CSV table of C-alpha atoms and ligand atoms in Angstrom, one decimal:
chain,number,residue,atom,x,y,z
A,1,GLY,CA,-18.2,-45.6,101.4
A,2,THR,CA,-18.6,-44.4,97.9
A,3,THR,CA,-19.1,-40.7,98.6
A,4,LEU,CA,-17.1,-38.2,100.7
A,5,GLY,CA,-19.9,-37.8,103.2
A,6,ALA,CA,-20.7,-41.5,103.7
A,7,SER,CA,-17.0,-42.3,103.9
A,8,ALA,CA,-16.3,-39.6,106.5
A,9,ALA,CA,-19.4,-40.7,108.5
A,10,GLU,CA,-18.0,-44.2,108.7
A,11,LYS,CA,-15.0,-42.6,110.5
A,12,GLY,CA,-17.3,-40.6,112.8
A,13,ARG,CA,-16.7,-37.4,110.9
A,14,TYR,CA,-18.5,-35.2,108.4
A,15,PHE,CA,-17.4,-33.9,105.0
A,16,GLY,CA,-18.8,-30.6,104.0
A,17,THR,CA,-18.6,-27.8,101.4
A,18,ALA,CA,-19.3,-24.1,101.2
A,19,VAL,CA,-22.5,-23.4,99.3
A,20,ALA,CA,-23.8,-20.3,97.6
A,21,ALA,CA,-27.6,-19.8,97.6
A,22,SER,CA,-27.4,-18.4,94.1
A,23,LYS,CA,-26.3,-21.8,92.7
A,24,LEU,CA,-29.0,-23.9,94.3
A,25,ASN,CA,-30.9,-23.7,90.9
A,26,ASP,CA,-27.9,-25.1,89.0
A,27,SER,CA,-28.7,-28.9,88.8
A,28,ALA,CA,-25.1,-29.9,88.0
A,29,TYR,CA,-24.1,-28.2,91.2
A,30,THR,CA,-26.9,-29.6,93.4
A,31,THR,CA,-26.4,-33.1,92.0
A,32,ILE,CA,-22.8,-33.1,93.4
A,33,LEU,CA,-23.8,-31.3,96.6
A,34,ASN,CA,-26.6,-33.7,97.4
A,35,ARG,CA,-24.6,-36.8,96.5
A,36,GLU,CA,-21.3,-36.1,98.2
A,37,PHE,CA,-21.6,-33.9,101.2
A,38,ASN,CA,-23.3,-34.1,104.7
A,39,MET,CA,-22.3,-30.7,106.0
A,40,VAL,CA,-22.9,-27.3,104.5
A,41,THR,CA,-21.4,-23.8,105.2
A,42,PRO,CA,-23.1,-20.8,103.6
A,43,GLU,CA,-20.3,-19.1,101.8
A,44,ASN,CA,-21.5,-15.5,102.3
A,45,GLU,CA,-25.2,-15.6,103.3
A,46,MET,CA,-24.8,-15.6,107.1
A,47,LYS,CA,-22.2,-12.9,107.2
A,48,ILE,CA,-23.0,-9.6,108.9
A,49,ASP,CA,-23.6,-7.6,105.8
A,50,ALA,CA,-26.0,-10.2,104.5
A,51,THR,CA,-28.0,-10.8,107.8
A,52,GLU,CA,-28.1,-7.2,109.2
A,53,PRO,CA,-27.8,-4.9,106.1
A,54,GLN,CA,-29.4,-2.0,108.1
A,55,GLN,CA,-29.0,-1.8,111.8
A,56,GLY,CA,-31.7,-3.7,113.6
A,57,ARG,CA,-33.3,-4.9,110.3
A,58,PHE,CA,-32.4,-8.6,109.9
A,59,SER,CA,-32.5,-10.4,106.6
A,60,TYR,CA,-32.3,-14.2,106.5
A,61,GLY,CA,-33.8,-15.2,103.1
A,62,SER,CA,-30.8,-16.7,101.3
A,63,ALA,CA,-29.3,-18.2,104.5
A,64,ASP,CA,-32.7,-19.8,105.3
A,65,GLN,CA,-32.7,-21.1,101.7
A,66,ILE,CA,-29.4,-22.9,102.2
A,67,VAL,CA,-30.3,-24.2,105.7
A,68,ASN,CA,-33.6,-25.6,104.3
A,69,HIS,CA,-31.9,-27.2,101.3
A,70,ALA,CA,-29.4,-28.9,103.6
A,71,ARG,CA,-31.5,-30.0,106.5
A,72,SER,CA,-34.4,-31.3,104.3
A,73,ARG,CA,-31.8,-33.6,102.8
A,74,GLY,CA,-30.2,-34.8,106.0
A,75,MET,CA,-27.1,-32.5,105.8
A,76,SER,CA,-26.0,-30.4,108.8
A,77,VAL,CA,-25.0,-26.8,108.7
A,78,ARG,CA,-22.0,-24.8,110.1
A,79,GLY,CA,-22.8,-21.2,110.7
A,80,HIS,CA,-20.3,-18.6,109.3
A,81,THR,CA,-19.8,-16.1,110.8
A,82,LEU,CA,-21.2,-14.0,113.7
A,83,ALA,CA,-18.4,-11.5,114.4
A,84,TRP,CA,-15.7,-10.5,111.9
A,85,HIS,CA,-13.8,-7.3,111.0
A,86,SER,CA,-14.6,-7.9,107.3
A,87,GLN,CA,-17.9,-7.9,105.4
A,88,GLN,CA,-19.4,-5.6,107.9
A,89,PRO,CA,-22.4,-3.5,106.6
A,90,GLY,CA,-21.7,0.2,106.0
A,91,TRP,CA,-23.5,1.2,109.2
A,92,MET,CA,-21.2,-1.0,111.3
A,93,GLN,CA,-17.9,-0.2,109.6
A,94,ASN,CA,-17.8,3.3,111.0
A,95,MET,CA,-19.0,2.5,114.5
A,96,SER,CA,-16.8,2.4,117.5
A,97,GLY,CA,-16.7,2.1,121.3
A,98,SER,CA,-19.6,0.9,123.4
A,99,ALA,CA,-22.1,1.5,120.6
A,100,LEU,CA,-20.2,-0.9,118.4
A,101,ARG,CA,-19.8,-3.4,121.2
A,102,GLN,CA,-23.5,-3.3,121.8
A,103,ALA,CA,-24.4,-3.6,118.1
A,104,MET,CA,-22.0,-6.6,117.7
A,105,LEU,CA,-23.4,-8.4,120.7
A,106,ASN,CA,-27.0,-7.7,119.5
A,107,HIS,CA,-26.1,-9.1,116.1
A,108,VAL,CA,-24.6,-12.3,117.7
A,109,THR,CA,-27.7,-12.7,119.9
A,110,GLN,CA,-30.3,-12.1,117.1
A,111,VAL,CA,-28.6,-14.3,114.4
A,112,ALA,CA,-27.8,-17.2,116.8
A,113,THR,CA,-31.3,-17.0,118.1
A,114,HIS,CA,-32.8,-17.1,114.6
A,115,PHE,CA,-30.8,-20.3,113.7
A,116,ARG,CA,-31.1,-21.9,117.1
A,117,GLY,CA,-31.4,-25.7,116.7
A,118,GLN,CA,-30.6,-25.5,113.0
A,119,VAL,CA,-26.8,-25.0,113.1
A,120,VAL,CA,-24.5,-27.6,114.6
A,121,ALA,CA,-21.5,-25.2,115.0
A,122,TRP,CA,-21.0,-21.5,114.7
A,123,ASP,CA,-17.8,-19.7,113.7
A,124,VAL,CA,-18.6,-17.2,116.4
A,125,VAL,CA,-15.5,-15.1,115.7
A,126,ASN,CA,-13.5,-15.1,112.5
A,127,GLU,CA,-9.9,-14.0,111.7
A,128,ALA,CA,-9.2,-11.9,114.8
A,129,PHE,CA,-5.4,-12.4,114.8
A,130,ALA,CA,-2.8,-10.5,112.9
A,131,ASP,CA,-0.7,-12.0,110.1
A,132,GLY,CA,3.1,-11.8,110.5
A,133,SER,CA,5.3,-12.4,113.5
A,134,SER,CA,3.6,-10.5,116.3
A,135,GLY,CA,1.2,-13.2,117.4
A,136,ALA,CA,-1.1,-10.4,118.5
A,137,ARG,CA,-4.7,-9.5,117.8
A,138,ARG,CA,-5.5,-7.9,114.4
A,139,ASP,CA,-6.3,-4.2,114.7
A,140,SER,CA,-10.0,-3.6,113.8
A,141,ASN,CA,-12.9,-1.6,115.0
A,142,LEU,CA,-14.0,-4.6,117.1
A,143,GLN,CA,-10.6,-5.1,118.7
A,144,ARG,CA,-10.6,-1.4,119.6
A,145,THR,CA,-13.8,-1.9,121.7
A,146,GLY,CA,-11.6,-3.8,124.1
A,147,ASN,CA,-9.5,-7.0,124.2
A,148,ASP,CA,-12.4,-8.9,125.8
A,149,TRP,CA,-14.7,-8.6,122.7
A,150,ILE,CA,-14.0,-12.1,121.6
A,151,GLU,CA,-15.1,-13.7,124.9
A,152,ALA,CA,-18.1,-11.4,125.0
A,153,ALA,CA,-19.1,-12.7,121.6
A,154,PHE,CA,-18.8,-16.3,122.7
A,155,ARG,CA,-20.8,-15.7,125.9
A,156,ALA,CA,-23.6,-14.0,123.8
A,157,ALA,CA,-23.7,-16.9,121.4
A,158,ASP,CA,-23.7,-19.4,124.2
A,159,ALA,CA,-26.7,-17.7,125.8
A,160,ALA,CA,-28.6,-17.5,122.5
A,161,ASP,CA,-27.9,-21.1,121.3
A,162,PRO,CA,-26.7,-23.3,124.2
A,163,THR,CA,-26.5,-26.4,122.1
A,164,ALA,CA,-24.5,-25.3,119.0
A,165,LYS,CA,-20.7,-25.9,119.2
A,166,LEU,CA,-19.0,-22.5,119.3
A,167,CYS,CA,-15.8,-22.1,117.3
A,168,TYR,CA,-13.0,-19.7,116.7
A,169,ASN,CA,-12.0,-19.7,113.0
A,170,ASP,CA,-8.9,-18.4,111.3
A,171,TYR,CA,-6.4,-18.8,108.4
A,172,ASN,CA,-2.6,-19.2,108.3
A,173,THR,CA,-2.9,-21.0,111.6
A,174,ASP,CA,-1.8,-24.3,110.1
A,175,ASN,CA,2.0,-24.1,110.8
A,176,TRP,CA,2.6,-24.9,114.4
A,177,THR,CA,5.8,-22.8,114.5
A,178,HIS,CA,4.2,-19.6,113.3
A,179,ALA,CA,3.4,-16.7,115.8
A,180,LYS,CA,-0.2,-16.4,114.6
A,181,THR,CA,-0.8,-20.1,115.4
A,182,GLN,CA,0.7,-19.7,118.8
A,183,GLY,CA,-1.3,-16.5,119.5
A,184,VAL,CA,-4.6,-18.3,118.8
A,185,TYR,CA,-3.4,-21.3,120.8
A,186,ASN,CA,-2.7,-19.1,123.8
A,187,MET,CA,-6.1,-17.5,123.6
A,188,VAL,CA,-7.9,-20.8,123.5
A,189,ARG,CA,-5.8,-22.1,126.4
A,190,ASP,CA,-6.8,-19.0,128.4
A,191,PHE,CA,-10.5,-19.3,127.4
A,192,LYS,CA,-10.5,-23.0,128.6
A,193,ALA,CA,-8.8,-22.1,131.8
A,194,ARG,CA,-11.3,-19.3,132.6
A,195,GLY,CA,-14.4,-21.1,131.5
A,196,VAL,CA,-15.2,-19.0,128.4
A,197,PRO,CA,-17.6,-21.2,126.4
A,198,ILE,CA,-15.5,-22.3,123.4
A,199,ASP,CA,-16.0,-25.8,121.9
A,200,CYS,CA,-14.0,-25.8,118.7
A,201,VAL,CA,-11.3,-24.2,116.6
A,202,GLY,CA,-11.6,-24.0,112.8
A,203,PHE,CA,-8.6,-24.1,110.6
A,204,GLN,CA,-9.5,-22.6,107.3
A,205,SER,CA,-6.6,-24.3,105.5
A,206,HIS,CA,-6.4,-22.2,102.3
A,207,PHE,CA,-3.2,-23.7,101.1
A,208,ASN,CA,-1.2,-22.1,98.3
A,209,ASN,CA,2.4,-21.3,97.3
A,210,ASP,CA,2.6,-18.4,99.8
A,211,SER,CA,1.1,-20.4,102.7
A,212,PRO,CA,1.7,-24.1,101.8
A,213,TYR,CA,0.6,-27.2,103.6
A,214,VAL,CA,3.3,-28.2,106.1
A,215,SER,CA,3.9,-31.5,107.7
A,216,ASN,CA,3.6,-30.1,111.2
A,217,TYR,CA,-0.1,-29.5,110.5
A,218,ARG,CA,-1.0,-32.7,112.4
A,219,THR,CA,0.9,-31.4,115.4
A,220,THR,CA,-1.1,-28.2,115.2
A,221,LEU,CA,-4.4,-30.0,115.1
A,222,SER,CA,-3.4,-32.4,118.0
A,223,SER,CA,-2.0,-29.6,120.1
A,224,PHE,CA,-5.2,-27.6,120.0
A,225,ALA,CA,-7.3,-30.7,120.5
A,226,ALA,CA,-5.3,-31.4,123.7
A,227,LEU,CA,-6.6,-28.1,125.1
A,228,GLY,CA,-10.1,-29.8,125.2
A,229,VAL,CA,-11.6,-28.4,122.0
A,230,ASP,CA,-12.8,-30.1,118.8
A,231,VAL,CA,-10.8,-29.1,115.7
A,232,GLN,CA,-12.3,-28.8,112.3
A,233,ILE,CA,-10.9,-28.1,108.8
A,234,THR,CA,-13.3,-25.4,107.7
A,235,GLU,CA,-12.4,-23.9,104.3
A,236,LEU,CA,-10.0,-26.3,102.6
A,237,ASP,CA,-8.6,-25.6,99.2
A,238,ILE,CA,-5.2,-26.3,97.8
A,239,GLN,CA,-3.6,-24.4,94.9
A,240,GLY,CA,-3.3,-26.9,92.0
A,241,ALA,CA,-5.2,-29.6,94.0
A,242,SER,CA,-2.3,-31.9,94.5
A,243,ALA,CA,-3.8,-35.3,95.2
A,244,ALA,CA,-0.9,-36.1,97.6
A,245,THR,CA,-1.5,-32.9,99.6
A,246,TYR,CA,-5.2,-33.5,99.9
A,247,ARG,CA,-4.4,-37.1,101.1
A,248,SER,CA,-2.1,-35.8,103.7
A,249,VAL,CA,-4.7,-33.3,105.0
A,250,VAL,CA,-7.3,-36.0,105.4
A,251,GLU,CA,-4.8,-38.4,107.0
A,252,ASP,CA,-3.9,-35.7,109.5
A,253,CYS,CA,-7.5,-35.1,110.5
A,254,LEU,CA,-8.2,-38.9,110.8
A,255,ALA,CA,-5.1,-39.2,113.0
A,256,VAL,CA,-6.5,-36.7,115.6
A,257,ALA,CA,-9.5,-38.1,117.5
A,258,ARG,CA,-11.0,-34.6,118.0
A,259,CYS,CA,-10.7,-33.6,114.4
A,260,ASN,CA,-14.4,-34.2,113.6
A,261,GLY,CA,-14.8,-32.8,110.1
A,262,ILE,CA,-13.5,-31.4,106.9
A,263,THR,CA,-15.1,-28.7,104.8
A,264,VAL,CA,-13.9,-27.8,101.3
A,265,TRP,CA,-14.5,-24.2,100.2
A,266,GLY,CA,-16.6,-24.9,97.2
A,267,ILE,CA,-17.6,-27.8,94.9
A,268,ARG,CA,-16.2,-27.2,91.4
A,269,ASP,CA,-13.1,-25.2,90.5
A,270,SER,CA,-15.4,-22.7,88.9
A,271,ASP,CA,-17.2,-22.2,92.3
A,272,SER,CA,-13.9,-21.3,94.1
A,273,TRP,CA,-13.0,-17.8,95.3
A,274,ARG,CA,-9.6,-18.7,93.8
A,275,ALA,CA,-10.9,-20.3,90.6
A,276,SER,CA,-7.7,-19.7,88.7
A,277,GLN,CA,-5.8,-21.9,91.2
A,278,THR,CA,-8.1,-24.8,90.4
A,279,PRO,CA,-7.9,-25.8,94.1
A,280,LEU,CA,-11.0,-28.0,94.5
A,281,LEU,CA,-12.1,-31.6,94.1
A,282,PHE,CA,-14.3,-31.3,91.0
A,283,ASN,CA,-13.5,-29.8,87.6
A,284,SER,CA,-15.6,-27.0,86.4
A,285,ASN,CA,-17.6,-29.5,84.3
A,286,GLY,CA,-18.4,-31.4,87.5
A,287,SER,CA,-16.1,-34.4,87.0
A,288,LYS,CA,-14.0,-35.8,89.8
A,289,LYS,CA,-10.4,-34.8,89.9
A,290,PRO,CA,-7.5,-37.0,91.0
A,291,ALA,CA,-7.6,-35.1,94.4
A,292,TYR,CA,-11.2,-36.4,94.8
A,293,ASP,CA,-10.0,-40.0,94.4
A,294,ALA,CA,-7.2,-39.4,96.9
A,295,VAL,CA,-9.5,-37.9,99.5
A,296,LEU,CA,-12.1,-40.8,99.1
A,297,ALA,CA,-9.3,-43.4,99.4
A,298,ALA,CA,-7.8,-41.7,102.5
A,299,LEU,CA,-11.2,-41.6,104.2
A,300,ASN,CA,-11.8,-45.2,103.5
A,301,ASN,CA,-8.3,-46.5,104.4
A,302,GLY,CA,-7.7,-44.4,107.5
B,401,G3I,O1,-23.1,-10.9,95.0
B,401,G3I,C1,-22.3,-9.8,94.6
B,401,G3I,C2,-22.7,-9.4,93.1
B,401,G3I,O2,-24.1,-9.0,93.1
B,401,G3I,C3,-21.8,-8.3,92.6
B,401,G3I,O3,-22.1,-8.0,91.3
B,401,G3I,C4,-20.4,-8.7,92.8
B,401,G3I,C5,-19.4,-7.6,92.3
B,401,G3I,O4,-18.2,-7.6,93.1
B,401,G3I,O5,-20.1,-9.0,94.1
B,401,G3I,C6,-20.8,-10.1,94.6
B,401,G3I,O6,-20.5,-10.3,95.9
B,401,G3I,C7,-19.2,-11.0,96.1
B,401,G3I,C8,-19.5,-12.2,96.9
B,401,G3I,O7,-18.2,-12.8,97.2
B,401,G3I,C9,-20.3,-13.3,96.1
B,401,G3I,O8,-19.6,-13.7,95.0
B,401,G3I,C10,-18.4,-10.0,96.9
B,401,G3I,O9,-18.0,-8.9,96.1
B,401,G3I,C11,-17.1,-10.7,97.3
B,401,G3I,O10,-16.4,-9.9,98.2
B,401,G3I,C12,-17.4,-12.0,98.0
B,401,G3I,O11,-16.2,-12.7,98.3
B,401,G3I,C13,-16.3,-13.6,99.4
B,401,G3I,C14,-15.2,-13.3,100.4
B,401,G3I,O12,-15.3,-14.3,101.4
B,401,G3I,C15,-15.5,-12.0,101.0
B,401,G3I,O13,-14.7,-11.7,102.1
B,401,G3I,C16,-16.1,-15.0,98.8
B,401,G3I,O14,-17.2,-15.4,98.0
B,401,G3I,C17,-15.9,-16.1,99.9
B,401,G3I,O15,-15.5,-17.3,99.4
B,401,G3I,C18,-14.9,-15.6,100.9
B,401,G3I,O16,-14.8,-16.5,102.0
B,401,G3I,C19,-13.9,-16.2,103.0
B,401,G3I,C20,-14.4,-16.7,104.3
B,401,G3I,O17,-15.7,-16.1,104.6
B,401,G3I,C21,-13.5,-16.4,105.4
B,401,G3I,N1,-12.2,-17.0,105.2
B,401,G3I,C22,-11.6,-16.6,103.9
B,401,G3I,C23,-12.5,-16.9,102.7
B,401,G3I,C24,-11.9,-16.6,101.4
B,401,G3I,O18,-11.7,-15.2,101.3
């Protein structure tokens, strides 16, 4: 293939990017988007603060804009994200107990229902595990409603949209030896054993000097896949955009049969949440970087 999306498709996979609705009128941006990618993740537009800014008042305008842009051009959409401790609207931030549990489940139900049939996979729950050496859940208002909040969210999403793939998504879960990785692994193993409807695990893969790519990444992906879930690289960016590191990430995904797609977290360096790290595949002027060539070659050679 001559583009990221076409080359990934030849390997039975997708290649996606995060998209911001506010940039869909930038033709330099949409030219690359429409040419290179066949999966789209709304960067912020499906988050709780965007979709339910006031309790019970849902707002889908910019998310629908992205979904329509993508689907009318044959791209698929990953939904991000239904339940998260961060980017909660003000009304939710201060809720607790059964009222919060009910509000969270209603949010999952309403949003998954709105996008039913339009989203191939949902990040149902995002970033629920703590950093550091505990391997435990992150403390949050959602966690304080009871340890079963994650499986409750998955069951609500499954009821609202039975065909979407339902994913757990997190960062710093790349290194197989880290406690956080093992904590997520144990949760997924438990969910599969008890029939909680989980289909996939997303590895954000924001690699930088503090949390670098490590060679046991492939072991991490294959170990999770062996639990009976798909694995996806959901928010890839690499500080400095080393071509060799990008190549390794792609090769690791291609080596794992159930690694069915890669998403980079933005198109041009200027689109990145970490723009100063120049972590993406395109320069701010839209030209291809050496990392782009390495990714394309890895997709075509693997
Ligand atoms: O749109 C407003 C703008 O009107 C306002 O003037 C400006 C002032 O701060 O803020 C703008 O909103 C910002 C938004 O990005 C759009 O640029 C928010 O403040 C800012 O918090 C938000 O950051 C996003 C971040 O998630 C929030 O948690 C990033 O774009 C987004 O890339 C980032 O994505 C997360 C994933 O969802 C989960 N994994 C980690 C990843 C990186 O942090």
